[in-house]
CSV table of N, CA and C in Angstrom, one decimal:
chain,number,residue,atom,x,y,z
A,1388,UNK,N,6.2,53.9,8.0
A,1388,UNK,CA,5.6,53.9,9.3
A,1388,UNK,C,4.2,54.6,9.1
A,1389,UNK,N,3.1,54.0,9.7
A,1389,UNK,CA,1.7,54.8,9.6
A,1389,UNK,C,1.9,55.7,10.0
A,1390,UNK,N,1.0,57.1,10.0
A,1390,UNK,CA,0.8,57.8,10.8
A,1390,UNK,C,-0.2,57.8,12.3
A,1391,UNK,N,-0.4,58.4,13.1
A,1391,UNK,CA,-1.6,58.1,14.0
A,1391,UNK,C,-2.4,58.7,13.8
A,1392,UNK,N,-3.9,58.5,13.9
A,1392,UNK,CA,-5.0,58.6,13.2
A,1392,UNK,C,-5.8,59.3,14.7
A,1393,UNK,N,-5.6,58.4,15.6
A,1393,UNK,CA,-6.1,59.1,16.9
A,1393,UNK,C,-5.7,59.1,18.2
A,1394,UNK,N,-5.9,60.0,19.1
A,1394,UNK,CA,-5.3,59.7,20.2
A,1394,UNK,C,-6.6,59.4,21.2
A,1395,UNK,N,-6.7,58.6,22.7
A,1395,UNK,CA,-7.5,58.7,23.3
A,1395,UNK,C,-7.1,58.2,24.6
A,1396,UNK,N,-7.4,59.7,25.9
A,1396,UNK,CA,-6.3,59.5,26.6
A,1396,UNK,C,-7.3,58.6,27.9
A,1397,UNK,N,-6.4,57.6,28.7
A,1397,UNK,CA,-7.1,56.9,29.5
A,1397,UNK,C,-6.7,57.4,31.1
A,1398,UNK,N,-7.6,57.5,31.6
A,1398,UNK,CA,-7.6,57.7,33.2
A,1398,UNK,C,-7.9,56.3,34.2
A,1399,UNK,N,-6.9,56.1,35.4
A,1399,UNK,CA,-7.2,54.7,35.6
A,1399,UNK,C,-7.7,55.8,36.8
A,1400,UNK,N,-8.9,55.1,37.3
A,1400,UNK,CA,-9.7,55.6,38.9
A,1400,UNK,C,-10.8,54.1,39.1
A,1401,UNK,N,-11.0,55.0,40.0
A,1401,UNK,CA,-12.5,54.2,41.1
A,1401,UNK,C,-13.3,53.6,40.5
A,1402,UNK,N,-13.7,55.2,40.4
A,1402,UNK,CA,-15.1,55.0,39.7
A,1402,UNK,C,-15.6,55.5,38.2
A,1403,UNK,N,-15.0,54.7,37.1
A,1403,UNK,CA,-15.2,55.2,35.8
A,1403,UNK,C,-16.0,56.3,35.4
A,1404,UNK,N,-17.2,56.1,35.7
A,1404,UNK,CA,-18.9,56.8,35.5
A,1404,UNK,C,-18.7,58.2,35.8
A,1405,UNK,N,-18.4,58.3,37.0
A,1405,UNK,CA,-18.3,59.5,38.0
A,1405,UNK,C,-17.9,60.0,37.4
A,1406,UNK,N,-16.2,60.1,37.4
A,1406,UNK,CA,-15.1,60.4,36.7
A,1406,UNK,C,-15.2,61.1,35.2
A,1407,UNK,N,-15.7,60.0,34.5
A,1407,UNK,CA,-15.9,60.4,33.1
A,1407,UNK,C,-17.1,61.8,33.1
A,1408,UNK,N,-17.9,61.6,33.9
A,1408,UNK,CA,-19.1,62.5,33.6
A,1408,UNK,C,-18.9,63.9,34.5
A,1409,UNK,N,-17.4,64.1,35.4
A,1409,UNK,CA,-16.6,65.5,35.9
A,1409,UNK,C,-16.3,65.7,35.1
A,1410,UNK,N,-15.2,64.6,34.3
A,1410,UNK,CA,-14.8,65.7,32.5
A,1410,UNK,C,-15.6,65.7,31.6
A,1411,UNK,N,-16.7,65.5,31.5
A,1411,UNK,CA,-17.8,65.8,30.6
A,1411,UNK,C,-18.1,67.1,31.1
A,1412,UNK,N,-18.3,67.4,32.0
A,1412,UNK,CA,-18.9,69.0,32.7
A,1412,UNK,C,-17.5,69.8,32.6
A,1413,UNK,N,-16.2,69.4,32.5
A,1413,UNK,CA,-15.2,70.7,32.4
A,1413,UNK,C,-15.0,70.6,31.2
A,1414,UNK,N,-15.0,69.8,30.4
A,1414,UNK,CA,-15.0,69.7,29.3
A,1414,UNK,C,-15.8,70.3,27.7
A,1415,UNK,N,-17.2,70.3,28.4
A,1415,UNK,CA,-18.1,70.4,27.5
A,1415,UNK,C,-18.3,68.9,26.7
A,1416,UNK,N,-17.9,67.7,26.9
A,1416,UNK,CA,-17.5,66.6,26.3
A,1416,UNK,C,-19.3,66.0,26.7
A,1417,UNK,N,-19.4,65.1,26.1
A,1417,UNK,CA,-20.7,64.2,26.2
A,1417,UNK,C,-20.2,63.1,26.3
A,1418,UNK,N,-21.2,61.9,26.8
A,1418,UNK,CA,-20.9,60.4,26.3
A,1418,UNK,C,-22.0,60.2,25.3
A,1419,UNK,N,-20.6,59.2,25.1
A,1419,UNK,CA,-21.0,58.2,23.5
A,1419,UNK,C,-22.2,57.9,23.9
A,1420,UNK,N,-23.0,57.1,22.6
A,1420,UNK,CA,-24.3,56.4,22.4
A,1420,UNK,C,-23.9,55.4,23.4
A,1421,UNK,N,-25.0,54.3,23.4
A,1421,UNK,CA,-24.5,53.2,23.9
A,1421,UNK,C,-23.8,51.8,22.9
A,1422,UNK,N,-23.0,50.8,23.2
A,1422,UNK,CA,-22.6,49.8,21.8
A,1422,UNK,C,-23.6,49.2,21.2
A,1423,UNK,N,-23.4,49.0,20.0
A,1423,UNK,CA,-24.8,48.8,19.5
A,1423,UNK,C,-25.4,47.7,19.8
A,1424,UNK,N,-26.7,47.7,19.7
A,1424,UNK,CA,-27.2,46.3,20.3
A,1424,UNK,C,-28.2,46.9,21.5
A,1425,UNK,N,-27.4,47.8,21.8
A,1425,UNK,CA,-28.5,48.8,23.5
A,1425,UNK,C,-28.6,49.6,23.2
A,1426,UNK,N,-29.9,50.3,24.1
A,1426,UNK,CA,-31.2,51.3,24.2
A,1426,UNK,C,-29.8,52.4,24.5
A,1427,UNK,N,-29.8,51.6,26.0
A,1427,UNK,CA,-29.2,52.6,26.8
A,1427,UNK,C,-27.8,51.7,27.7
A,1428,UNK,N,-27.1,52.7,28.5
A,1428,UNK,CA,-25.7,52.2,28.7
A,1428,UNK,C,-26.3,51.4,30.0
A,1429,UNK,N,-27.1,51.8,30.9
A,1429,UNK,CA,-27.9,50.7,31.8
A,1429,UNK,C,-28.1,49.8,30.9
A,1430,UNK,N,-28.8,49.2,29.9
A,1430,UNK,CA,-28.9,48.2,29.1
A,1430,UNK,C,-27.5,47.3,29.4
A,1431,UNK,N,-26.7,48.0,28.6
A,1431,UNK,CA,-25.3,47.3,28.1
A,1431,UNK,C,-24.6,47.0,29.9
A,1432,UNK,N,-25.1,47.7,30.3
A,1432,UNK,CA,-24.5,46.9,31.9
A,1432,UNK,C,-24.5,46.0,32.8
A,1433,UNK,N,-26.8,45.9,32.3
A,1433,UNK,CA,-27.1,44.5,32.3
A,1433,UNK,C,-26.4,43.2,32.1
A,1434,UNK,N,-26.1,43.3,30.8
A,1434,UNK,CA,-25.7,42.5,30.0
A,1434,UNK,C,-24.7,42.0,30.1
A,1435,UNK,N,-23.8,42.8,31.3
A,1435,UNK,CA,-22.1,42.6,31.3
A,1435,UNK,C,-22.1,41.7,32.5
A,1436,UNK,N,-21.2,40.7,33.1
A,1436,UNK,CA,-20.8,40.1,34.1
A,1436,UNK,C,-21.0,41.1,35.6
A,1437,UNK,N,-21.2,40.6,36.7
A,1437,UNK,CA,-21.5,41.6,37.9
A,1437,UNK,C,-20.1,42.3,38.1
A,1438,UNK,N,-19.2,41.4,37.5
A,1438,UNK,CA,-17.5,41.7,38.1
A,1438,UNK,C,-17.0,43.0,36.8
A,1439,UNK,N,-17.7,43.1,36.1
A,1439,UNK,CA,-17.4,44.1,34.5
A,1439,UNK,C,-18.5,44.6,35.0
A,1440,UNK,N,-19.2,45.4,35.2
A,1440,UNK,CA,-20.4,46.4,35.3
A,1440,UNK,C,-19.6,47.4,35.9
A,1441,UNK,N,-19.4,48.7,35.3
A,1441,UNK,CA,-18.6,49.5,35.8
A,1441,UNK,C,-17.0,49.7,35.7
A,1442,UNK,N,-16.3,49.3,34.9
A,1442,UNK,CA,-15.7,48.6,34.9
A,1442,UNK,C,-14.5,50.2,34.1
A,1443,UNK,N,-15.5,50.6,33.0
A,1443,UNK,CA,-15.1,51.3,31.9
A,1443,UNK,C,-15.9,52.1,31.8
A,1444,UNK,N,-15.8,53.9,31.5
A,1444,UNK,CA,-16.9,54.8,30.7
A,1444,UNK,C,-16.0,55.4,30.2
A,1445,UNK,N,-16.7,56.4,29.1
A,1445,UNK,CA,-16.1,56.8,28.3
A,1445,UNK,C,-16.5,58.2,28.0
A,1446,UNK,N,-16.0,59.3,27.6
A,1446,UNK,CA,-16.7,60.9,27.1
A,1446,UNK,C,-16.3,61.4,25.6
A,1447,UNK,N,-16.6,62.0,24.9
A,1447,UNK,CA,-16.1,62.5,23.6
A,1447,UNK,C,-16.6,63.9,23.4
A,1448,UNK,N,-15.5,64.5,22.3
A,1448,UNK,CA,-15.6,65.7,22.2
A,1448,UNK,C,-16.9,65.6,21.0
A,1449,UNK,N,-18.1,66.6,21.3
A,1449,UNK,CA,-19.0,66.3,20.1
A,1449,UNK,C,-19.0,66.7,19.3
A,1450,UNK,N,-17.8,67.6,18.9
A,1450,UNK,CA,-17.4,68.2,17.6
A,1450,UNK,C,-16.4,67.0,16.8
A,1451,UNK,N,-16.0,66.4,17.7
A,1451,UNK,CA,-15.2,65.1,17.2
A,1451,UNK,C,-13.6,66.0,17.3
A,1452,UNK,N,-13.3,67.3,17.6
A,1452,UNK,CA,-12.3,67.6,17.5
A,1452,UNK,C,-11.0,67.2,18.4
A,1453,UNK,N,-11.6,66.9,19.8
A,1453,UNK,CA,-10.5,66.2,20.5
A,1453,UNK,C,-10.8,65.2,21.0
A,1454,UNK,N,-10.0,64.7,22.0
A,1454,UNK,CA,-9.2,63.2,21.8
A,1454,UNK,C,-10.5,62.7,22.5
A,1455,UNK,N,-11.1,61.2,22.5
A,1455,UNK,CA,-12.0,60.4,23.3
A,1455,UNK,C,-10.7,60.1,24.8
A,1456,UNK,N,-12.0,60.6,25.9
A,1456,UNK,CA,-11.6,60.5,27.1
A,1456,UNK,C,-12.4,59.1,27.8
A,1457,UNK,N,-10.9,58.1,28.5
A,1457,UNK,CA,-11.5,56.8,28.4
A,1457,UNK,C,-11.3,56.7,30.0
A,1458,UNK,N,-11.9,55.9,30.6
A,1458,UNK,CA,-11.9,55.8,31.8
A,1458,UNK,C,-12.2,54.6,33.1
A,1459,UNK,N,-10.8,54.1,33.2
A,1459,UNK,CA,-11.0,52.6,33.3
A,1459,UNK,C,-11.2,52.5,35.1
A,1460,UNK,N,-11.6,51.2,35.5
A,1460,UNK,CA,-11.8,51.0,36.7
A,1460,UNK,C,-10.2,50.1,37.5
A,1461,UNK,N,-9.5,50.7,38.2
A,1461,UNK,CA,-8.1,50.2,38.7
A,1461,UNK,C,-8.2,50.2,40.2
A,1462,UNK,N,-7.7,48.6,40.6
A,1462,UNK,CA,-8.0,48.7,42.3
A,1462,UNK,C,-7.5,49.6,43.2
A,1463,UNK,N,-6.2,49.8,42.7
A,1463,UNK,CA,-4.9,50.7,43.4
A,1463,UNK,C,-5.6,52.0,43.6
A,1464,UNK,N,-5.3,52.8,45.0
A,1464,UNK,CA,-5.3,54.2,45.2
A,1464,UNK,C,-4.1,54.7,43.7
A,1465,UNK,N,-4.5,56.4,43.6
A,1465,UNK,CA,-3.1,57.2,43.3
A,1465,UNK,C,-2.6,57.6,44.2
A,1466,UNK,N,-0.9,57.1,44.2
A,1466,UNK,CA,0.2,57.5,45.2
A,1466,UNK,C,1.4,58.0,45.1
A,1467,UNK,N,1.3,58.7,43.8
A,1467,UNK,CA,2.4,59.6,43.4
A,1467,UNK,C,1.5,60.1,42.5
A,1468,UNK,N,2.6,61.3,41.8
A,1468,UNK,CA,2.0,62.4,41.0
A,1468,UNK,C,2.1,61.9,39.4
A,1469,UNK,N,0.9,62.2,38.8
A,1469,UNK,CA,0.6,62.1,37.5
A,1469,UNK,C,2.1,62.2,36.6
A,1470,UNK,N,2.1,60.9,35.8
A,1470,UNK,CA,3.3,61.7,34.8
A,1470,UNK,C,2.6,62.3,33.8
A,1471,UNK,N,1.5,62.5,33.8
A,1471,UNK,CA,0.8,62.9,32.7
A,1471,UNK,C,-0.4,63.5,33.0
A,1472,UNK,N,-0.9,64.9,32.7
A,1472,UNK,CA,-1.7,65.5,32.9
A,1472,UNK,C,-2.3,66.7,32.1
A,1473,UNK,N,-3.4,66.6,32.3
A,1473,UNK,CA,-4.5,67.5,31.3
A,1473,UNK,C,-4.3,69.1,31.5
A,1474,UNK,N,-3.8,69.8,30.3
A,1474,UNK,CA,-4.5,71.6,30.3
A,1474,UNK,C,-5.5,71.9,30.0
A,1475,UNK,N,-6.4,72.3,30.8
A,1475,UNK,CA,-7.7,73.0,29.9
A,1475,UNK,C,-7.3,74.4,29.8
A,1476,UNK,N,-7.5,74.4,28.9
A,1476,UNK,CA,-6.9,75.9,28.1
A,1476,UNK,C,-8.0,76.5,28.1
A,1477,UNK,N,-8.5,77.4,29.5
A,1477,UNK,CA,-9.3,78.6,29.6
A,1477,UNK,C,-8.7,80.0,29.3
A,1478,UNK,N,-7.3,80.1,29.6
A,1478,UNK,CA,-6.9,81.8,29.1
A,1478,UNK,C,-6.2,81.8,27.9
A,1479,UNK,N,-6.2,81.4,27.0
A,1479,UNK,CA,-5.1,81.5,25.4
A,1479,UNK,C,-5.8,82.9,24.7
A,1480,UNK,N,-4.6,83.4,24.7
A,1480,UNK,CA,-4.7,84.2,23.9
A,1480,UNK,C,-4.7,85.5,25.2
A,1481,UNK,N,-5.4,84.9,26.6
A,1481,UNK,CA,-5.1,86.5,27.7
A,1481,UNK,C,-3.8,86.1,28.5
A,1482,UNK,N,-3.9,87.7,28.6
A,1482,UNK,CA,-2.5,88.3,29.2
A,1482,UNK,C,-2.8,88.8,30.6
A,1483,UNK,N,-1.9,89.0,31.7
A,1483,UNK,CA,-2.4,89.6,32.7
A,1483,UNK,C,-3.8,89.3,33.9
A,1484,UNK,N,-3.8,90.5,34.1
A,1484,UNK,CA,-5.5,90.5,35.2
A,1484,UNK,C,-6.4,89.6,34.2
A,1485,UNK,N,-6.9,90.0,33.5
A,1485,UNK,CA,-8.1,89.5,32.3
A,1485,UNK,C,-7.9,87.6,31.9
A,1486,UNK,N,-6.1,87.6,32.0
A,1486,UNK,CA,-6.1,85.8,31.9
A,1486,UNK,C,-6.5,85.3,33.2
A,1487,UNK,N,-6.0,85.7,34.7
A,1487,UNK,CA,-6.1,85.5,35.8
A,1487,UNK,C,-8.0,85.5,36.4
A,1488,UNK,N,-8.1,86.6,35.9
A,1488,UNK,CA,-10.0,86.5,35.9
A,1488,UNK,C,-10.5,85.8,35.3
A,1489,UNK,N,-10.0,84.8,34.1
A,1489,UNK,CA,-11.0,83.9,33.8
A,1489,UNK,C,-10.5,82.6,34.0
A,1490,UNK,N,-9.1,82.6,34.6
A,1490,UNK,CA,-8.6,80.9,35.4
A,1490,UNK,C,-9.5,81.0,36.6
A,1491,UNK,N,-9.0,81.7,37.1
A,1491,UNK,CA,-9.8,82.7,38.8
A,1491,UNK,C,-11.9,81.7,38.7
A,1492,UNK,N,-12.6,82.1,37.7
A,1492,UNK,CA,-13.9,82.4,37.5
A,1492,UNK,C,-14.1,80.8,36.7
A,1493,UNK,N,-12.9,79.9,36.5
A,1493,UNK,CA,-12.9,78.6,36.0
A,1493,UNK,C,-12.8,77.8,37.0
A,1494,UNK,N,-12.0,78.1,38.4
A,1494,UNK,CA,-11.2,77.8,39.2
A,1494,UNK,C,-13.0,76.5,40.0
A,1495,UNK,N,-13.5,78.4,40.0
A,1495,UNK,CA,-14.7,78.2,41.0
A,1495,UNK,C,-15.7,78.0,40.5
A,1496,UNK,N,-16.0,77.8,39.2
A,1496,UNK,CA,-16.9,76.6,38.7
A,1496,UNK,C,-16.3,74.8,38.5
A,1497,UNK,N,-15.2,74.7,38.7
A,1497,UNK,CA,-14.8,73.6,38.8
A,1497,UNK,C,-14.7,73.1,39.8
A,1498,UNK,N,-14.2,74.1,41.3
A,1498,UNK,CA,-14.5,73.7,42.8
A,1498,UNK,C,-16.3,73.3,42.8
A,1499,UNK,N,-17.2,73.7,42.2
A,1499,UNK,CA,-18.7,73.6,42.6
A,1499,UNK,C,-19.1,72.1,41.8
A,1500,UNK,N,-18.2,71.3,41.2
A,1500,UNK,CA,-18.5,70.1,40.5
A,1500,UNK,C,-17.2,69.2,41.3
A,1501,UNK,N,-16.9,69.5,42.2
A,1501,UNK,CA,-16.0,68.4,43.3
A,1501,UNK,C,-14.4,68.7,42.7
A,1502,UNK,N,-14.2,69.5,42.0
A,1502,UNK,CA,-11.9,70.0,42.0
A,1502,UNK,C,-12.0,70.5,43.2
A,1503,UNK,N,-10.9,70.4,43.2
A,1503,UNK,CA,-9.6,70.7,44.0
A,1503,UNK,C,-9.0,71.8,43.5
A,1504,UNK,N,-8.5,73.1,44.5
A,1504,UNK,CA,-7.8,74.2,43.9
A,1504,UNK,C,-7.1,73.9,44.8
A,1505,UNK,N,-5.4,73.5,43.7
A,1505,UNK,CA,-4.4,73.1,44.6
A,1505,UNK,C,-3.4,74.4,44.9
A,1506,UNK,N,-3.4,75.3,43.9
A,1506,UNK,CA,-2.7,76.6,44.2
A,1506,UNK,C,-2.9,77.5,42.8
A,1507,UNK,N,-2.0,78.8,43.2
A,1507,UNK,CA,-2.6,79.8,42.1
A,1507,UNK,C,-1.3,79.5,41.8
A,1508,UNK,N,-0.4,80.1,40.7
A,1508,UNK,CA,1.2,79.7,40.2
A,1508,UNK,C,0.9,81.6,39.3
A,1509,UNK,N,0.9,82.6,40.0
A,1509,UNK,CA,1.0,83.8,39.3
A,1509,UNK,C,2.3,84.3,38.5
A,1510,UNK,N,1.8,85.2,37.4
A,1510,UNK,CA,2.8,85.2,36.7
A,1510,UNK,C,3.8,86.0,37.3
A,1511,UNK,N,5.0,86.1,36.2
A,1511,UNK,CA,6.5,86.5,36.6
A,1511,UNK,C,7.0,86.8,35.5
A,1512,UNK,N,8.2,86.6,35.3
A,1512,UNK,CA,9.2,87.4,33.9
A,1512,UNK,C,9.0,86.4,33.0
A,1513,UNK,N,8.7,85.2,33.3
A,1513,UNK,CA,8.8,84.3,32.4
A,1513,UNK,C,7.2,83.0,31.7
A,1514,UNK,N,6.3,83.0,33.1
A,1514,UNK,CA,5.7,82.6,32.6
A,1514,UNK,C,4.0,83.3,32.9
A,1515,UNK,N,3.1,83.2,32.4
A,1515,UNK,CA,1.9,83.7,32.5
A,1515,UNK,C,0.9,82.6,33.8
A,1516,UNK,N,0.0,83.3,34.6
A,1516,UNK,CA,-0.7,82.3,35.4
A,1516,UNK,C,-1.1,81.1,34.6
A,1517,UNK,N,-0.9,80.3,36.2
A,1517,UNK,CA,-1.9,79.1,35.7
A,1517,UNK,C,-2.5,78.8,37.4
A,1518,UNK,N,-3.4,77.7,37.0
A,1518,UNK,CA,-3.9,77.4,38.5
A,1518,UNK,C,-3.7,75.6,38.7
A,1519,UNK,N,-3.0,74.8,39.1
A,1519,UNK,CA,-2.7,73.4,39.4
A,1519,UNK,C,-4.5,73.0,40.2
A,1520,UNK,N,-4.6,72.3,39.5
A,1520,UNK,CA,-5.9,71.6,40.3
A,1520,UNK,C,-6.0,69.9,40.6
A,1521,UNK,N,-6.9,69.5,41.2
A,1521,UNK,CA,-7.2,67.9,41.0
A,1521,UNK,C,-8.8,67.8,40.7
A,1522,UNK,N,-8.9,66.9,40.1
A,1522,UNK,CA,-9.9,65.9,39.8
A,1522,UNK,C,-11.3,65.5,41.2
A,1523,UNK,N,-12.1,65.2,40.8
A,1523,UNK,CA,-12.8,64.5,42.0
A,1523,UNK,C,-11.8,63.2,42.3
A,1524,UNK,N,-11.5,62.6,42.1
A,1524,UNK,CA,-10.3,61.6,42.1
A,1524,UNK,C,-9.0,61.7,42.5
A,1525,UNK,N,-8.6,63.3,42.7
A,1525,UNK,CA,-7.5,63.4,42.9
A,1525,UNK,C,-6.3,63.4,41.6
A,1526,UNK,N,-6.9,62.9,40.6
A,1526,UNK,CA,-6.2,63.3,39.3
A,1526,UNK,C,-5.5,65.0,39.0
A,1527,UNK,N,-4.3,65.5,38.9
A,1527,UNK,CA,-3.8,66.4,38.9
A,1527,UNK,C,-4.3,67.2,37.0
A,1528,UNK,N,-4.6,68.2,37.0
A,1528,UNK,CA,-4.7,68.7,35.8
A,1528,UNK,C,-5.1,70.3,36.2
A,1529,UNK,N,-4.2,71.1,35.1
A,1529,UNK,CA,-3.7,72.6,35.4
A,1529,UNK,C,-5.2,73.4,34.1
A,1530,UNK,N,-5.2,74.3,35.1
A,1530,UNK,CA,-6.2,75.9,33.9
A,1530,UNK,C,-5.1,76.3,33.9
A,1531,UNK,N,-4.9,76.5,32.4
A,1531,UNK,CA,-3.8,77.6,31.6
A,1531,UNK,C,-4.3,78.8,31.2
């Protein structure tokens, strides 16, 4: 059996572009070049049917270290909860007040680019904070 070589996780929404370019900003992620052949991704959109313009974008980590974030265009609202969702790991490694100050200080640079702070989840005997958030989209994904 091969091994897998890469993963790349896909988000179905609205509006691909948007979308992709919120987790470009929490991410630190960029978008790709455009496919070859175009200047620029306006170019390559020209070129696409009116009914595909928009359709797909895409973000990548520019160290190449994590996964390509893909991001497709789906007519359906979301109407239930994510079975699957993103950690951005802002506190590893903190403990206590000092992890909570920098989910806290993530929270509200991510509220200032259109999230959602859906609640705080403070710690206890067993697990350390986190903060549940959404997406401009409503996509669910947690600061650890």
């Amino acid at each position: 059996m091969p091994s897998v070589k890469q993963v790349q996780v896909t988000f179905d929404c609205k509006d691909p572009e948007r979308v992709a370019r919120f987790w470009c900003e929490v991410l630190g992620y960029v978008v790709p070049p455009p496919p070859a052949g175009f200047a620029t991704w306006d170019d390559f959109a020209l070129a696409q049917p009116p009914e595909d313009r928009g359709a797909w974008f895409a973000c990548v980590d520019p160290t190449g270290a994590g996964p390509r974030l893909y991001f497709q265009r789906v007519p359906e609202d979301r109407v239930v909860k994510n079975r699957v969702h993103l950690d951005v790991r802002v506190g590893t490694g903190l403990v206590g007040a000092e992890r909570l100050a920098a989910l806290e200080a993530e929270c509200a640079r991510l509220v200032a680019l259109g999230a959602v702070h859906v609640r705080t989840l403070y710690a206890d005997d067993k697990n350390e904070s986190c903060i549940p958030m959404q997406d401009i989209e409503g996509n669910e994904f947690c600061l650890d």
